[in-house]
mmCIF file of C-alpha atoms in Angstrom:
data_model
loop_
_atom_site.group_PDB
_atom_site.id
_atom_site.type_symbol
_atom_site.label_atom_id
_atom_site.label_comp_id
_atom_site.label_asym_id
_atom_site.label_seq_id
_atom_site.Cartn_x
_atom_site.Cartn_y
_atom_site.Cartn_z
ATOM 1 C CA UNK A 22 116.132 91.401 78.108
ATOM 2 C CA UNK A 23 117.698 91.347 81.554
ATOM 3 C CA UNK A 24 116.676 89.123 84.427
ATOM 4 C CA UNK A 25 117.591 89.287 88.084
ATOM 5 C CA UNK A 26 116.611 87.003 90.928
ATOM 6 C CA UNK A 27 117.008 88.991 94.118
ATOM 7 C CA UNK A 28 118.352 86.500 96.692
ATOM 8 C CA UNK A 29 116.946 86.124 100.174
ATOM 9 C CA UNK A 30 120.070 87.304 101.986
ATOM 10 C CA UNK A 31 119.588 90.817 100.616
ATOM 11 C CA UNK A 32 116.431 91.040 102.722
ATOM 12 C CA UNK A 33 118.639 90.909 105.823
ATOM 13 C CA UNK A 34 120.001 94.378 105.008
ATOM 14 C CA UNK A 35 116.594 96.015 104.885
ATOM 15 C CA UNK A 36 115.681 98.356 107.686
ATOM 16 C CA UNK A 37 112.628 96.400 108.814
ATOM 17 C CA UNK A 38 112.972 92.764 107.720
ATOM 18 C CA UNK A 39 109.904 90.769 108.670
ATOM 19 C CA UNK A 40 110.026 87.223 107.314
ATOM 20 C CA UNK A 41 111.822 85.063 104.797
ATOM 21 C CA UNK A 42 109.993 82.939 102.242
ATOM 22 C CA UNK A 43 111.470 79.754 103.702
ATOM 23 C CA UNK A 44 109.569 80.369 106.927
ATOM 24 C CA UNK A 45 105.969 79.448 107.527
ATOM 25 C CA UNK A 46 104.068 82.725 107.890
ATOM 26 C CA UNK A 47 101.250 82.366 110.406
ATOM 27 C CA UNK A 48 98.306 84.738 110.715
ATOM 28 C CA UNK A 49 96.280 85.051 113.904
ATOM 29 C CA UNK A 50 93.110 86.929 114.764
ATOM 30 C CA UNK A 51 92.829 89.397 117.646
ATOM 31 C CA UNK A 52 92.297 86.585 120.149
ATOM 32 C CA UNK A 53 95.500 84.850 119.074
ATOM 33 C CA UNK A 54 93.795 82.000 117.245
ATOM 34 C CA UNK A 55 95.658 80.826 114.135
ATOM 35 C CA UNK A 56 93.562 81.520 111.030
ATOM 36 C CA UNK A 57 95.980 80.852 108.169
ATOM 37 C CA UNK A 58 99.538 80.557 106.962
ATOM 38 C CA UNK A 59 101.845 80.720 103.938
ATOM 39 C CA UNK A 60 104.651 78.263 103.283
ATOM 40 C CA UNK A 61 106.427 80.633 100.864
ATOM 41 C CA UNK A 62 106.147 84.041 99.162
ATOM 42 C CA UNK A 63 107.334 84.831 95.622
ATOM 43 C CA UNK A 64 106.948 87.810 93.293
ATOM 44 C CA UNK A 65 107.589 88.391 89.589
ATOM 45 C CA UNK A 66 108.268 92.043 88.703
ATOM 46 C CA UNK A 67 108.453 92.852 84.967
ATOM 47 C CA UNK A 68 109.062 96.205 83.287
ATOM 48 C CA UNK A 69 108.482 96.915 79.587
ATOM 49 C CA UNK A 70 110.080 100.286 78.934
ATOM 50 C CA UNK A 71 112.412 100.182 75.897
ATOM 51 C CA UNK A 72 110.145 99.741 72.854
ATOM 52 C CA UNK A 73 111.276 98.920 69.321
ATOM 53 C CA UNK A 74 108.255 100.554 67.695
ATOM 54 C CA UNK A 75 106.582 103.931 68.133
ATOM 55 C CA UNK A 76 104.814 103.189 71.406
ATOM 56 C CA UNK A 77 107.045 105.570 73.309
ATOM 57 C CA UNK A 78 109.662 104.568 75.878
ATOM 58 C CA UNK A 79 108.763 104.485 79.563
ATOM 59 C CA UNK A 80 112.112 104.969 81.276
ATOM 60 C CA UNK A 81 110.558 105.960 84.595
ATOM 61 C CA UNK A 82 109.072 102.475 85.024
ATOM 62 C CA UNK A 83 112.358 100.922 86.141
ATOM 63 C CA UNK A 84 112.601 103.134 89.199
ATOM 64 C CA UNK A 85 108.927 102.591 90.002
ATOM 65 C CA UNK A 86 109.221 98.816 89.638
ATOM 66 C CA UNK A 87 112.318 98.744 91.834
ATOM 67 C CA UNK A 88 110.314 100.511 94.521
ATOM 68 C CA UNK A 89 107.607 97.854 94.242
ATOM 69 C CA UNK A 90 110.222 95.082 94.377
ATOM 70 C CA UNK A 91 111.728 96.599 97.515
ATOM 71 C CA UNK A 92 108.337 96.832 99.194
ATOM 72 C CA UNK A 93 107.616 93.194 98.358
ATOM 73 C CA UNK A 94 110.991 92.155 99.774
ATOM 74 C CA UNK A 95 110.057 94.060 102.916
ATOM 75 C CA UNK A 96 107.017 91.798 103.089
ATOM 76 C CA UNK A 97 109.226 88.717 102.870
ATOM 77 C CA UNK A 98 108.941 87.931 99.163
ATOM 78 C CA UNK A 99 111.694 86.492 97.028
ATOM 79 C CA UNK A 100 111.571 88.684 93.915
ATOM 80 C CA UNK A 101 112.305 87.685 90.314
ATOM 81 C CA UNK A 102 113.068 90.883 88.346
ATOM 82 C CA UNK A 103 112.802 90.935 84.516
ATOM 83 C CA UNK A 104 113.469 93.937 82.226
ATOM 84 C CA UNK A 105 112.287 94.411 78.643
ATOM 85 C CA UNK A 106 111.424 90.858 77.533
ATOM 86 C CA UNK A 107 110.242 90.340 73.967
ATOM 87 C CA UNK A 108 106.966 88.528 73.371
ATOM 88 C CA UNK A 109 108.554 85.069 73.527
ATOM 89 C CA UNK A 110 110.427 85.803 76.739
ATOM 90 C CA UNK A 111 107.468 87.546 78.392
ATOM 91 C CA UNK A 112 105.184 84.541 78.084
ATOM 92 C CA UNK A 113 108.014 82.155 78.966
ATOM 93 C CA UNK A 114 108.975 84.087 82.114
ATOM 94 C CA UNK A 115 105.387 84.164 83.370
ATOM 95 C CA UNK A 116 104.855 80.471 82.662
ATOM 96 C CA UNK A 117 108.167 79.527 84.255
ATOM 97 C CA UNK A 118 107.412 81.590 87.347
ATOM 98 C CA UNK A 119 104.158 79.731 87.988
ATOM 99 C CA UNK A 120 105.687 76.371 87.058
ATOM 100 C CA UNK A 121 108.502 76.797 89.581
ATOM 101 C CA UNK A 122 107.003 78.843 92.407
ATOM 102 C CA UNK A 123 103.291 78.131 92.072
ATOM 103 C CA UNK A 124 103.367 74.441 92.943
ATOM 104 C CA UNK A 125 103.022 74.822 96.710
ATOM 105 C CA UNK A 126 99.402 75.104 97.744
ATOM 106 C CA UNK A 127 99.952 77.387 100.721
ATOM 107 C CA UNK A 128 102.137 79.965 98.996
ATOM 108 C CA UNK A 129 101.335 83.518 97.952
ATOM 109 C CA UNK A 130 102.371 84.844 94.567
ATOM 110 C CA UNK A 131 102.425 88.408 93.258
ATOM 111 C CA UNK A 132 102.906 89.309 89.587
ATOM 112 C CA UNK A 133 103.562 92.974 88.758
ATOM 113 C CA UNK A 134 103.853 93.960 85.074
ATOM 114 C CA UNK A 135 104.433 97.578 84.038
ATOM 115 C CA UNK A 136 104.465 98.760 80.439
ATOM 116 C CA UNK A 137 102.204 99.801 77.612
ATOM 117 C CA UNK A 138 98.806 98.209 77.339
ATOM 118 C CA UNK A 139 96.256 98.285 74.560
ATOM 119 C CA UNK A 140 92.577 97.446 74.263
ATOM 120 C CA UNK A 141 90.884 96.092 71.159
ATOM 121 C CA UNK A 142 87.160 95.982 71.651
ATOM 122 C CA UNK A 143 86.791 94.500 75.113
ATOM 123 C CA UNK A 144 90.073 92.600 75.057
ATOM 124 C CA UNK A 145 93.042 93.980 76.960
ATOM 125 C CA UNK A 146 96.629 93.286 75.923
ATOM 126 C CA UNK A 147 100.035 93.717 77.542
ATOM 127 C CA UNK A 148 102.464 95.091 74.936
ATOM 128 C CA UNK A 149 105.957 93.482 74.855
ATOM 129 C CA UNK A 150 108.888 95.564 73.614
ATOM 130 C CA UNK A 151 108.890 93.960 70.127
ATOM 131 C CA UNK A 152 105.155 94.306 69.434
ATOM 132 C CA UNK A 153 104.231 96.518 66.432
ATOM 133 C CA UNK A 154 101.488 99.116 66.500
ATOM 134 C CA UNK A 155 98.023 97.696 65.761
ATOM 135 C CA UNK A 156 97.295 100.603 63.418
ATOM 136 C CA UNK A 157 100.204 99.695 61.116
ATOM 137 C CA UNK A 158 100.483 95.929 61.640
ATOM 138 C CA UNK A 159 97.335 94.439 63.204
ATOM 139 C CA UNK A 160 98.412 90.884 62.437
ATOM 140 C CA UNK A 161 101.812 91.387 64.045
ATOM 141 C CA UNK A 162 100.187 93.010 67.043
ATOM 142 C CA UNK A 163 97.829 90.090 67.689
ATOM 143 C CA UNK A 164 100.659 87.605 67.144
ATOM 144 C CA UNK A 165 102.943 89.163 69.762
ATOM 145 C CA UNK A 166 100.822 91.015 72.338
ATOM 146 C CA UNK A 167 99.920 89.112 75.513
ATOM 147 C CA UNK A 168 96.196 88.981 76.164
ATOM 148 C CA UNK A 169 95.404 89.483 79.833
ATOM 149 C CA UNK A 170 93.080 86.490 79.684
ATOM 150 C CA UNK A 171 96.131 84.376 78.868
ATOM 151 C CA UNK A 172 97.815 85.607 82.039
ATOM 152 C CA UNK A 173 94.644 84.767 83.934
ATOM 153 C CA UNK A 174 94.640 81.275 82.426
ATOM 154 C CA UNK A 175 98.279 80.639 83.407
ATOM 155 C CA UNK A 176 97.601 81.825 86.961
ATOM 156 C CA UNK A 177 94.526 79.617 87.235
ATOM 157 C CA UNK A 178 96.540 76.499 86.398
ATOM 158 C CA UNK A 179 98.902 76.882 89.356
ATOM 159 C CA UNK A 180 98.117 74.942 92.565
ATOM 160 C CA UNK A 181 99.065 77.956 94.733
ATOM 161 C CA UNK A 182 96.120 79.177 96.786
ATOM 162 C CA UNK A 183 96.650 82.933 96.579
ATOM 163 C CA UNK A 184 97.744 84.956 93.529
ATOM 164 C CA UNK A 185 97.638 88.741 93.056
ATOM 165 C CA UNK A 186 98.339 90.229 89.598
ATOM 166 C CA UNK A 187 98.890 93.961 89.066
ATOM 167 C CA UNK A 188 98.933 95.214 85.469
ATOM 168 C CA UNK A 189 100.379 98.708 85.485
ATOM 169 C CA UNK A 190 99.547 99.584 81.886
ATOM 170 C CA UNK A 191 97.402 102.160 80.176
ATOM 171 C CA UNK A 192 94.340 100.066 79.408
ATOM 172 C CA UNK A 193 90.796 101.205 78.834
ATOM 173 C CA UNK A 194 88.078 99.020 80.442
ATOM 174 C CA UNK A 195 88.884 95.370 79.826
ATOM 175 C CA UNK A 196 86.469 92.468 79.875
ATOM 176 C CA UNK A 197 87.481 89.746 82.325
ATOM 177 C CA UNK A 198 85.366 87.137 84.039
ATOM 178 C CA UNK A 199 85.949 88.503 87.530
ATOM 179 C CA UNK A 200 83.842 89.100 90.604
ATOM 180 C CA UNK A 201 83.976 92.547 92.219
ATOM 181 C CA UNK A 202 85.487 91.123 95.399
ATOM 182 C CA UNK A 203 84.760 92.081 98.993
ATOM 183 C CA UNK A 204 86.537 92.455 102.307
ATOM 184 C CA UNK A 205 85.880 89.358 104.432
ATOM 185 C CA UNK A 206 87.045 88.113 107.851
ATOM 186 C CA UNK A 207 90.660 86.984 107.868
ATOM 187 C CA UNK A 208 89.778 83.479 109.057
ATOM 188 C CA UNK A 209 87.687 82.960 105.916
ATOM 189 C CA UNK A 210 89.903 84.557 103.292
ATOM 190 C CA UNK A 211 93.111 82.755 104.255
ATOM 191 C CA UNK A 212 91.621 79.302 103.748
ATOM 192 C CA UNK A 213 90.013 79.855 100.329
ATOM 193 C CA UNK A 214 91.830 80.078 96.950
ATOM 194 C CA UNK A 215 91.796 83.327 94.978
ATOM 195 C CA UNK A 216 93.108 84.998 91.818
ATOM 196 C CA UNK A 217 92.992 88.788 92.147
ATOM 197 C CA UNK A 218 93.616 91.322 89.363
ATOM 198 C CA UNK A 219 94.341 95.039 89.650
ATOM 199 C CA UNK A 220 94.522 96.704 86.217
ATOM 200 C CA UNK A 221 95.130 100.383 85.534
ATOM 201 C CA UNK A 222 93.222 102.191 82.808
ATOM 202 C CA UNK A 223 92.387 105.592 81.358
ATOM 203 C CA UNK A 224 90.295 107.264 78.702
ATOM 204 C CA UNK A 225 93.357 108.120 76.591
ATOM 205 C CA UNK A 226 95.595 105.216 75.645
ATOM 206 C CA UNK A 227 99.298 105.831 75.026
ATOM 207 C CA UNK A 228 99.258 109.155 76.928
ATOM 208 C CA UNK A 229 100.997 107.714 79.964
ATOM 209 C CA UNK A 230 103.672 109.776 81.648
ATOM 210 C CA UNK A 231 103.787 108.462 85.209
ATOM 211 C CA UNK A 232 102.840 105.368 87.198
ATOM 212 C CA UNK A 233 100.431 105.930 90.049
ATOM 213 C CA UNK A 234 99.901 102.274 90.913
ATOM 214 C CA UNK A 235 103.582 101.667 91.701
ATOM 215 C CA UNK A 236 103.825 104.617 94.061
ATOM 216 C CA UNK A 237 100.590 103.879 95.900
ATOM 217 C CA UNK A 238 101.108 100.117 96.039
ATOM 218 C CA UNK A 239 104.602 100.527 97.504
ATOM 219 C CA UNK A 240 103.295 102.980 100.110
ATOM 220 C CA UNK A 241 100.597 100.502 101.106
ATOM 221 C CA UNK A 242 103.097 97.665 101.572
ATOM 222 C CA UNK A 243 105.401 99.944 103.559
ATOM 223 C CA UNK A 244 102.486 100.703 105.898
ATOM 224 C CA UNK A 245 102.159 104.363 104.862
ATOM 225 C CA UNK A 246 98.488 104.175 103.864
ATOM 226 C CA UNK A 247 96.875 105.134 107.136
ATOM 227 C CA UNK A 248 93.334 104.354 106.027
ATOM 228 C CA UNK A 249 93.900 100.587 105.753
ATOM 229 C CA UNK A 250 95.943 97.992 107.605
ATOM 230 C CA UNK A 251 95.147 99.357 111.058
ATOM 231 C CA UNK A 252 94.641 95.820 112.365
ATOM 232 C CA UNK A 253 98.114 94.728 111.275
ATOM 233 C CA UNK A 254 96.963 93.025 108.075
ATOM 234 C CA UNK A 255 96.395 94.101 104.469
ATOM 235 C CA UNK A 256 94.328 92.061 102.030
ATOM 236 C CA UNK A 257 94.248 92.138 98.251
ATOM 237 C CA UNK A 258 90.642 93.337 98.329
ATOM 238 C CA UNK A 259 91.493 96.214 100.666
ATOM 239 C CA UNK A 260 94.402 97.189 98.420
ATOM 240 C CA UNK A 261 92.246 97.005 95.273
ATOM 241 C CA UNK A 262 89.466 99.180 96.677
ATOM 242 C CA UNK A 263 91.944 101.646 98.175
ATOM 243 C CA UNK A 264 93.848 102.013 94.892
ATOM 244 C CA UNK A 265 90.605 102.579 92.998
ATOM 245 C CA UNK A 266 89.755 105.527 95.226
ATOM 246 C CA UNK A 267 93.223 107.043 95.403
ATOM 247 C CA UNK A 268 94.026 106.885 91.700
ATOM 248 C CA UNK A 269 90.643 108.301 90.720
ATOM 249 C CA UNK A 270 91.237 111.133 93.190
ATOM 250 C CA UNK A 271 94.833 111.940 92.206
ATOM 251 C CA UNK A 272 94.155 111.793 88.468
ATOM 252 C CA UNK A 273 90.948 113.856 88.710
ATOM 253 C CA UNK A 274 89.088 110.942 87.140
ATOM 254 C CA UNK A 275 91.303 110.630 84.057
ATOM 255 C CA UNK A 276 92.721 107.313 85.266
ATOM 256 C CA UNK A 277 90.827 104.489 86.873
ATOM 257 C CA UNK A 278 91.414 101.021 88.175
ATOM 258 C CA UNK A 279 89.799 97.699 87.425
ATOM 259 C CA UNK A 280 89.746 95.337 90.395
ATOM 260 C CA UNK A 281 88.219 91.885 90.536
ATOM 261 C CA UNK A 282 88.858 88.326 91.506
ATOM 262 C CA UNK A 283 87.921 84.708 91.047
ATOM 263 C CA UNK A 284 87.570 82.646 94.202
ATOM 264 C CA UNK A 285 86.487 83.605 97.692
ATOM 265 C CA UNK A 286 89.904 83.955 99.329
ATOM 266 C CA UNK A 287 92.223 86.934 99.680
ATOM 267 C CA UNK A 288 95.955 87.554 99.513
ATOM 268 C CA UNK A 289 97.214 88.720 102.906
ATOM 269 C CA UNK A 290 100.088 91.081 103.744
ATOM 270 C CA UNK A 291 101.275 92.404 107.090
ATOM 271 C CA UNK A 292 101.688 95.914 108.406
ATOM 272 C CA UNK A 293 102.202 97.589 111.752
ATOM 273 C CA UNK A 294 98.862 97.901 113.561
ATOM 274 C CA UNK A 295 97.854 101.395 114.627
ATOM 275 C CA UNK A 296 98.114 102.409 118.273
ATOM 276 C CA UNK A 297 94.365 103.059 118.439
ATOM 277 C CA UNK A 298 93.665 99.540 117.177
ATOM 278 C CA UNK A 299 96.091 98.009 119.675
ATOM 279 C CA UNK A 300 94.465 99.880 122.556
ATOM 280 C CA UNK A 301 90.962 98.994 121.387
ATOM 281 C CA UNK A 302 91.947 95.338 121.092
ATOM 282 C CA UNK A 303 93.496 95.366 124.548
ATOM 283 C CA UNK A 304 90.318 96.844 125.993
ATOM 284 C CA UNK A 305 88.203 94.232 124.229
ATOM 285 C CA UNK A 306 90.394 91.393 125.465
ATOM 286 C CA UNK A 307 90.384 92.840 128.964
ATOM 287 C CA UNK A 308 86.588 92.987 128.948
ATOM 288 C CA UNK A 309 86.494 89.395 127.783
ATOM 289 C CA UNK A 310 88.920 88.351 130.524
ATOM 290 C CA UNK A 311 86.904 90.302 133.096
ATOM 291 C CA UNK A 312 83.699 88.438 132.294
ATOM 292 C CA UNK A 313 85.460 85.076 132.307
ATOM 293 C CA UNK A 314 86.923 85.843 135.731
ATOM 294 C CA UNK A 315 83.568 87.146 136.888
ATOM 295 C CA UNK A 316 82.120 83.705 136.216
ATOM 296 C CA UNK A 317 84.903 82.159 138.317
ATOM 297 C CA UNK A 318 84.283 84.598 141.145
ATOM 298 C CA UNK A 319 80.586 83.783 141.327
ATOM 299 C CA UNK A 320 81.549 80.152 141.889
ATOM 300 C CA UNK A 321 83.614 80.872 145.013
ATOM 301 C CA UNK A 322 82.775 82.106 148.482
ATOM 302 C CA UNK A 323 86.016 84.076 148.761
ATOM 303 C CA UNK A 324 84.979 87.723 149.316
ATOM 304 C CA UNK A 325 88.470 88.974 148.517
ATOM 305 C CA UNK A 326 88.112 87.711 144.949
ATOM 306 C CA UNK A 327 85.567 90.450 144.310
ATOM 307 C CA UNK A 328 87.950 93.076 145.598
ATOM 308 C CA UNK A 329 90.791 91.784 143.445
ATOM 309 C CA UNK A 330 88.490 91.671 140.423
ATOM 310 C CA UNK A 331 87.357 95.269 140.741
ATOM 311 C CA UNK A 332 90.847 96.470 141.646
ATOM 312 C CA UNK A 333 92.350 94.969 138.487
ATOM 313 C CA UNK A 334 89.681 95.761 135.895
ATOM 314 C CA UNK A 335 87.575 98.620 137.252
ATOM 315 C CA UNK A 336 90.392 100.483 139.000
ATOM 316 C CA UNK A 337 88.008 101.487 141.783
ATOM 317 C CA UNK A 338 89.225 101.371 145.409
ATOM 318 C CA UNK A 339 86.924 99.512 147.784
ATOM 319 C CA UNK A 340 86.480 99.778 151.518
ATOM 320 C CA UNK A 341 88.274 97.007 153.399
ATOM 321 C CA UNK A 342 86.175 93.899 153.743
ATOM 322 C CA UNK A 343 85.306 92.903 157.261
ATOM 323 C CA UNK A 344 86.368 89.400 158.059
ATOM 324 C CA UNK A 345 87.647 87.769 161.175
ATOM 325 C CA UNK A 346 91.341 87.057 161.556
ATOM 326 C CA UNK A 347 90.545 83.395 162.154
ATOM 327 C CA UNK A 348 88.633 83.109 158.852
ATOM 328 C CA UNK A 349 91.377 84.824 156.905
ATOM 329 C CA UNK A 350 94.107 82.564 158.306
ATOM 330 C CA UNK A 351 92.009 79.490 157.634
ATOM 331 C CA UNK A 352 91.565 80.456 153.982
ATOM 332 C CA UNK A 353 95.241 81.289 153.651
ATOM 333 C CA UNK A 354 96.199 77.867 154.946
ATOM 334 C CA UNK A 355 93.798 76.197 152.525
ATOM 335 C CA UNK A 356 94.738 78.020 149.341
ATOM 336 C CA UNK A 357 97.402 80.630 149.932
ATOM 337 C CA UNK A 358 96.256 82.409 146.780
ATOM 338 C CA UNK A 359 93.137 83.928 145.287
ATOM 339 C CA UNK A 360 91.344 82.658 142.199
ATOM 340 C CA UNK A 361 93.561 85.029 140.189
ATOM 341 C CA UNK A 362 96.789 83.524 141.491
ATOM 342 C CA UNK A 363 97.563 86.637 143.602
ATOM 343 C CA UNK A 364 98.798 86.149 147.148
ATOM 344 C CA UNK A 365 96.821 87.604 150.021
ATOM 345 C CA UNK A 366 98.350 90.561 151.797
ATOM 346 C CA UNK A 367 98.407 89.471 155.439
#
């Protein structure tokens, strides 16, 4: 087994560094009101590729997992990278990760595990590199494989508010006590706790030859999924629903995704908002400002306020207002400025 903790200073050499886990990450809605924050961001990325038994090696997973780790670093995560742990080390690494990094309430945690998976009945298992085949050694399999419910239990014990787990294994439908999840307003999801699970599956176990989750998940975090994140934010629910659609489409239905969660919150990531969203938001804020200023104008007897209002927001030229020179000078002496803080043009 190899383990690597990618230090924070490496993030400084990325092309688009955004945040560092030591910083408080603040999220605001379109009006600028603070709706949530994270004190820290940590990720555990595990690959299981070099198997001792006849599961079949998955050498391509290392490259895929490195891409995921890089995308998470781009999002400001400190990444713990683990390769090929046996069943003792796998459980220990997961437990240690939550024990060390999951103690802060306002932190976000991501766990990504890629390797073989297996389903017995309705129970899904992650297969460590030293786990025997269930067909030849069922007792050894059950003694060493990691049940996904155990991962869920470990995650539930951590005080951290927001946890997202991605299991990139070849699992058929797995029974977990999860809600389907839904996309909610950012102000609501950031304040509530959540445990979200994204689990890959297919109709044919052990016929895996490429990871689709890693590629799509990395693209999403890099802001290359144009359908979501237009407002500058990505949530775990949006990612889960998007991956379900994309993987079903790309695999022609042979692979599918299980997404669900416990808790009403949502893990939040950032992305670059689309130009159309920025313009729409600016128009909405301008309309809001216009109506607020309109209320101010109706409370004054200054006729030039109306002209300034329409000139700024409606962009319509008006005929000069008729007013005596004496009245204009008197108002200028009294205020010197309009209700908008703009000086009169005398």
